[in-house]
Tab-separated table of C-alpha atoms and ligand atoms in Angstrom:
chain	number	residue	atom	x	y	z
A	1	UNK	CA	156.030	210.208	61.840
A	2	UNK	CA	159.050	212.569	63.389
A	3	UNK	CA	161.528	209.950	62.973
A	4	UNK	CA	160.505	209.198	59.193
A	5	UNK	CA	161.027	212.946	58.813
A	6	UNK	CA	164.394	213.219	60.431
A	7	UNK	CA	165.537	210.094	58.500
A	8	UNK	CA	164.217	211.903	55.343
A	9	UNK	CA	166.142	214.985	56.114
A	10	UNK	CA	169.344	213.689	57.014
A	11	UNK	CA	170.393	211.086	54.249
A	12	UNK	CA	174.219	211.733	54.112
A	13	UNK	CA	175.057	213.413	50.536
A	14	UNK	CA	178.277	211.800	50.280
A	15	UNK	CA	179.164	208.604	51.943
A	16	UNK	CA	182.591	206.893	51.928
A	17	UNK	CA	183.337	203.552	52.732
A	18	UNK	CA	186.674	201.789	53.744
A	19	UNK	CA	186.049	198.291	52.375
A	20	UNK	CA	188.068	196.177	54.743
A	21	UNK	CA	188.071	192.655	55.761
A	22	UNK	CA	187.730	190.740	52.275
A	23	UNK	CA	191.099	188.559	53.667
A	24	UNK	CA	189.584	187.587	56.904
A	25	UNK	CA	186.185	186.597	55.362
A	26	UNK	CA	187.692	184.173	52.813
A	27	UNK	CA	190.348	182.522	55.436
A	28	UNK	CA	187.356	181.622	57.928
A	29	UNK	CA	185.973	179.713	54.929
A	30	UNK	CA	189.474	178.217	53.538
A	31	UNK	CA	189.625	180.121	50.887
A	32	UNK	CA	192.202	182.048	49.142
A	33	UNK	CA	192.489	185.734	49.865
A	34	UNK	CA	191.452	186.260	46.341
A	35	UNK	CA	188.113	185.114	46.776
A	36	UNK	CA	187.452	187.656	49.680
A	37	UNK	CA	188.012	189.917	47.176
A	38	UNK	CA	186.028	188.437	44.476
A	39	UNK	CA	183.085	188.678	46.871
A	40	UNK	CA	183.793	191.863	48.012
A	41	UNK	CA	182.848	193.346	44.464
A	42	UNK	CA	179.576	191.488	44.621
A	43	UNK	CA	179.037	193.926	48.014
A	44	UNK	CA	180.144	196.891	45.892
A	45	UNK	CA	177.548	196.153	43.381
A	46	UNK	CA	174.693	196.023	45.987
A	47	UNK	CA	176.033	199.030	47.775
A	48	UNK	CA	175.742	200.662	44.792
A	49	UNK	CA	171.946	199.884	44.157
A	50	UNK	CA	171.224	200.459	47.889
A	51	UNK	CA	172.767	204.372	47.346
A	52	UNK	CA	170.778	205.029	44.693
A	53	UNK	CA	167.577	203.463	46.396
A	54	UNK	CA	168.492	205.904	49.195
A	55	UNK	CA	169.003	209.242	47.139
A	56	UNK	CA	173.036	209.215	48.026
A	57	UNK	CA	174.562	211.473	45.335
A	58	UNK	CA	178.184	210.666	46.239
A	59	UNK	CA	179.661	206.856	47.111
A	60	UNK	CA	183.296	206.959	47.505
A	61	UNK	CA	184.800	203.626	48.423
A	62	UNK	CA	188.507	202.490	48.986
A	63	UNK	CA	189.477	199.848	46.756
A	64	UNK	CA	193.466	199.745	46.810
A	65	UNK	CA	195.839	201.824	49.076
A	66	UNK	CA	199.072	203.138	48.492
A	67	UNK	CA	200.179	200.999	50.801
A	68	UNK	CA	198.768	198.081	49.403
A	69	UNK	CA	201.681	197.270	47.142
A	70	UNK	CA	203.239	195.569	50.151
A	71	UNK	CA	201.035	192.572	49.970
A	72	UNK	CA	202.211	189.411	48.552
A	73	UNK	CA	202.992	189.809	44.446
A	74	UNK	CA	200.317	187.263	43.794
A	75	UNK	CA	197.483	189.005	46.196
A	76	UNK	CA	198.398	192.577	44.365
A	77	UNK	CA	198.261	191.083	40.395
A	78	UNK	CA	195.280	189.168	41.295
A	79	UNK	CA	193.569	192.311	42.614
A	80	UNK	CA	194.713	194.308	39.627
A	81	UNK	CA	193.104	191.683	37.562
A	82	UNK	CA	189.849	191.704	39.269
A	83	UNK	CA	189.915	195.482	39.008
A	84	UNK	CA	190.395	195.257	35.179
A	85	UNK	CA	187.757	192.382	35.345
A	86	UNK	CA	185.344	194.216	37.198
A	87	UNK	CA	185.826	197.403	34.705
A	88	UNK	CA	184.567	195.361	31.721
A	89	UNK	CA	181.609	193.224	33.296
A	90	UNK	CA	180.087	196.376	35.430
A	91	UNK	CA	180.772	199.592	33.226
A	92	UNK	CA	177.658	199.089	30.997
A	93	UNK	CA	175.489	198.263	33.866
A	94	UNK	CA	176.205	200.895	36.043
A	95	UNK	CA	176.109	203.404	33.035
A	96	UNK	CA	172.700	202.354	32.825
A	97	UNK	CA	171.684	203.084	35.767
A	98	UNK	CA	173.032	206.645	35.880
A	99	UNK	CA	176.383	206.366	37.791
A	100	UNK	CA	179.439	208.427	36.936
A	101	UNK	CA	182.950	206.940	37.655
A	102	UNK	CA	185.764	208.535	39.029
A	103	UNK	CA	188.920	206.703	39.988
A	104	UNK	CA	190.662	209.051	42.189
A	105	UNK	CA	194.262	207.756	42.843
A	106	UNK	CA	197.815	207.884	41.054
A	107	UNK	CA	197.724	206.063	37.930
A	108	UNK	CA	201.286	206.699	36.834
A	109	UNK	CA	202.412	203.321	38.364
A	110	UNK	CA	199.485	201.286	36.839
A	111	UNK	CA	199.772	198.674	34.080
A	112	UNK	CA	198.924	200.383	30.607
A	113	UNK	CA	196.073	197.838	30.825
A	114	UNK	CA	194.290	198.890	33.574
A	115	UNK	CA	195.180	202.717	33.710
A	116	UNK	CA	193.508	202.584	30.300
A	117	UNK	CA	190.388	201.043	31.612
A	118	UNK	CA	189.982	203.445	33.898
A	119	UNK	CA	190.034	206.448	31.529
A	120	UNK	CA	187.655	204.695	29.242
A	121	UNK	CA	185.389	204.375	32.112
A	122	UNK	CA	185.648	207.773	33.388
A	123	UNK	CA	184.803	208.804	29.621
A	124	UNK	CA	182.405	206.072	29.013
A	125	UNK	CA	179.914	207.441	32.600
A	126	UNK	CA	181.165	211.267	31.986
A	127	UNK	CA	177.429	212.398	30.947
A	128	UNK	CA	176.047	210.260	34.238
A	129	UNK	CA	174.245	212.462	37.037
A	130	UNK	CA	172.691	210.100	39.091
A	131	UNK	CA	175.384	208.862	41.811
A	132	UNK	CA	179.178	209.335	41.686
A	133	UNK	CA	181.270	206.652	42.365
A	134	UNK	CA	184.562	207.268	43.306
A	135	UNK	CA	186.500	204.258	43.254
A	136	UNK	CA	189.817	205.098	45.363
A	137	UNK	CA	192.578	203.088	43.307
A	138	UNK	CA	196.174	203.258	44.176
A	139	UNK	CA	195.094	206.146	46.493
A	140	UNK	CA	196.855	207.458	49.771
A	141	UNK	CA	195.438	210.525	51.448
A	142	UNK	CA	199.127	211.382	51.822
A	143	UNK	CA	199.664	211.019	48.242
A	144	UNK	CA	196.679	213.363	47.568
A	145	UNK	CA	197.919	216.114	49.765
A	146	UNK	CA	201.484	215.810	48.121
A	147	UNK	CA	200.121	215.769	44.353
A	148	UNK	CA	197.842	218.479	44.977
A	149	UNK	CA	200.527	221.200	46.642
A	150	UNK	CA	202.845	219.859	43.801
A	151	UNK	CA	200.409	220.710	41.163
A	152	UNK	CA	199.916	224.218	42.731
A	153	UNK	CA	203.552	224.857	43.054
A	154	UNK	CA	204.066	223.972	39.313
A	155	UNK	CA	201.214	226.400	38.270
A	156	UNK	CA	203.074	229.061	40.944
A	157	UNK	CA	199.833	229.416	42.820
A	158	UNK	CA	199.537	230.458	46.228
A	159	UNK	CA	198.822	227.382	48.861
A	160	UNK	CA	195.555	228.088	50.592
A	161	UNK	CA	192.811	225.833	52.346
A	162	UNK	CA	190.589	226.568	49.204
A	163	UNK	CA	193.186	226.355	46.630
A	164	UNK	CA	194.661	222.961	48.131
A	165	UNK	CA	191.462	221.542	48.062
A	166	UNK	CA	190.432	222.259	44.966
A	167	UNK	CA	193.904	220.768	43.775
A	168	UNK	CA	192.907	216.917	45.340
A	169	UNK	CA	191.668	214.162	43.833
A	170	UNK	CA	188.067	214.449	44.902
A	171	UNK	CA	187.677	218.402	43.941
A	172	UNK	CA	184.869	217.403	41.889
A	173	UNK	CA	182.548	216.235	45.359
A	174	UNK	CA	181.618	217.936	48.652
A	175	UNK	CA	183.219	216.434	51.378
A	176	UNK	CA	181.904	212.928	52.622
A	177	UNK	CA	179.413	213.348	55.334
A	178	UNK	CA	179.492	209.511	56.431
A	179	UNK	CA	182.820	207.557	56.564
A	180	UNK	CA	182.248	203.933	57.288
A	181	UNK	CA	184.649	201.434	57.745
A	182	UNK	CA	184.006	197.623	57.922
A	183	UNK	CA	185.898	194.738	59.264
A	184	UNK	CA	186.471	195.948	62.789
A	185	UNK	CA	189.037	198.254	62.631
A	186	UNK	CA	189.106	201.467	64.209
A	187	UNK	CA	191.319	203.702	61.991
A	188	UNK	CA	191.388	205.801	58.709
A	189	UNK	CA	194.687	203.758	56.858
A	190	UNK	CA	195.689	206.431	54.739
A	191	UNK	CA	192.156	207.302	53.702
A	192	UNK	CA	190.839	210.813	53.006
A	193	UNK	CA	192.682	212.569	55.249
A	194	UNK	CA	191.883	215.654	54.020
A	195	UNK	CA	188.347	215.095	52.837
A	196	UNK	CA	187.247	213.308	56.477
A	197	UNK	CA	188.232	216.238	58.525
A	198	UNK	CA	184.474	217.090	59.692
A	199	UNK	CA	183.151	213.745	58.276
A	200	UNK	CA	180.772	211.310	60.983
A	201	UNK	CA	182.852	208.206	61.272
A	202	UNK	CA	180.768	204.570	61.886
A	203	UNK	CA	182.940	201.546	62.383
A	204	UNK	CA	181.030	198.068	61.727
A	205	UNK	CA	182.634	194.664	62.898
A	206	UNK	CA	180.895	192.989	59.737
A	207	UNK	CA	183.742	192.013	57.120
A	208	UNK	CA	183.367	193.529	53.931
A	209	UNK	CA	181.527	190.625	51.808
A	210	UNK	CA	179.455	190.098	54.556
A	211	UNK	CA	178.212	194.007	54.570
A	212	UNK	CA	174.615	193.756	54.136
A	213	UNK	CA	171.635	196.232	53.604
A	214	UNK	CA	170.427	196.308	57.320
A	215	UNK	CA	173.983	196.961	58.433
A	216	UNK	CA	174.224	199.816	55.831
A	217	UNK	CA	171.062	201.260	56.962
A	218	UNK	CA	172.434	200.869	60.558
A	219	UNK	CA	175.321	202.747	59.572
A	220	UNK	CA	172.918	205.566	58.121
A	221	UNK	CA	170.614	205.682	61.264
A	222	UNK	CA	173.412	206.075	63.482
A	223	UNK	CA	174.784	209.359	61.331
A	224	UNK	CA	171.067	210.601	61.161
A	225	UNK	CA	171.188	210.741	65.220
A	226	UNK	CA	174.686	212.552	65.377
A	227	UNK	CA	174.442	215.977	65.817
A	228	UNK	CA	177.275	217.994	63.459
A	229	UNK	CA	178.333	220.690	64.981
A	230	UNK	CA	181.492	222.198	62.792
A	231	UNK	CA	183.000	224.001	65.742
A	232	UNK	CA	179.967	225.344	67.247
A	233	UNK	CA	178.015	224.886	70.500
A	234	UNK	CA	175.128	222.710	70.345
A	235	UNK	CA	172.905	225.590	71.255
A	236	UNK	CA	174.317	227.282	68.304
A	237	UNK	CA	173.432	224.111	66.071
A	238	UNK	CA	170.324	223.461	67.738
A	239	UNK	CA	168.465	226.661	69.414
A	240	UNK	CA	166.286	225.234	72.680
A	241	UNK	CA	163.195	226.889	71.035
A	242	UNK	CA	163.276	224.733	68.076
A	243	UNK	CA	164.597	221.369	69.662
A	244	UNK	CA	160.863	219.929	70.364
B	1	IPE	C1	190.244	194.833	51.990
B	1	IPE	O1	190.336	193.794	52.471
B	1	IPE	C2	190.566	195.144	50.597
B	1	IPE	C3	191.899	195.189	50.482
B	1	IPE	C4	192.697	195.984	50.821
B	1	IPE	C5	192.157	195.427	48.891
B	1	IPE	P1	191.514	193.011	53.428
B	1	IPE	O2	192.387	192.463	52.049
B	1	IPE	O3	192.336	194.170	53.437
B	1	IPE	O4	191.012	192.088	54.446
B	1	IPE	P2	191.369	191.797	55.622
B	1	IPE	O5	191.701	192.636	56.362
B	1	IPE	O6	192.714	191.082	55.521
B	1	IPE	O7	190.647	190.723	56.384
B	2	IPE	C1	192.673	199.719	53.693
B	2	IPE	O1	192.792	198.796	54.354
B	2	IPE	C2	192.613	199.825	52.372
B	2	IPE	C3	191.674	199.417	51.638
B	2	IPE	C4	190.409	198.983	52.051
B	2	IPE	C5	191.515	199.272	50.245
B	2	IPE	P1	194.091	197.919	54.892
B	2	IPE	O2	193.363	196.540	55.254
B	2	IPE	O3	195.114	198.087	53.915
B	2	IPE	O4	194.691	198.812	55.929
B	2	IPE	P2	195.212	198.328	57.629
B	2	IPE	O5	196.709	197.567	56.461
B	2	IPE	O6	194.718	197.293	58.408
B	2	IPE	O7	195.543	199.493	58.035
B	3	MG	MG1	192.183	194.688	55.729
């Protein structure tokens, strides 16, 4: 009972995920890496469904990093094509489910076709409010901080924590409560460097295409058991009188 109650109040409002492990999943099956990325899109579709069902309000996923351009050309072009196809196929259903899409990242270097697809998907879902889905594409935390500082400088505005935070690519949502990384690596890889300052981090060994509902719930459970202190002492966060 207490556990159920605790779970109900500690569902994270904003979950962010580094969707890692597609290539290894494919290699284990003697498939090309792109087959892993394709299966990864299926996992993301499911994670959106589980997030909606659990009342999560914001889901932010890392789909393509500033550094991923350094991969072999055929993998990069395969990922661009996959994005274009996923947009065409998934947006209508996402929109029906009440999902609002955003694509934080540097669009200036994307092909006109992909950049236009991102703009159209954002416009088509702008009226939805059940779940915000941020798909970080050609995104890097350092790029984000630099572009925010540049925007403020151009407008002649002072740089403060509040103004910089307000100029970041994720200024439309609160900071992530929980950051999950699949695929076994224990690093941020330039994801949400500013916004993850006080996020709870949970790492899963599961490769992204094999990430399932039970593993998602395990991450939520681990999150629910953490005490977030934001610099305070444990006693300040939970006074002894109310601990039982
Ligand atoms: C994550 O999977 C997807 C992208 C970075 C685009 P990877 O492609 O990095 O998979 P691994 O880490 O090689 O298994
Ligand atoms: C991070 O994964 C980027 C995405 C999931 C899109 P990577 O596979 O690129 O990270 P590193 O290179 O192993 O740190
Ligand atoms: Mg990887």
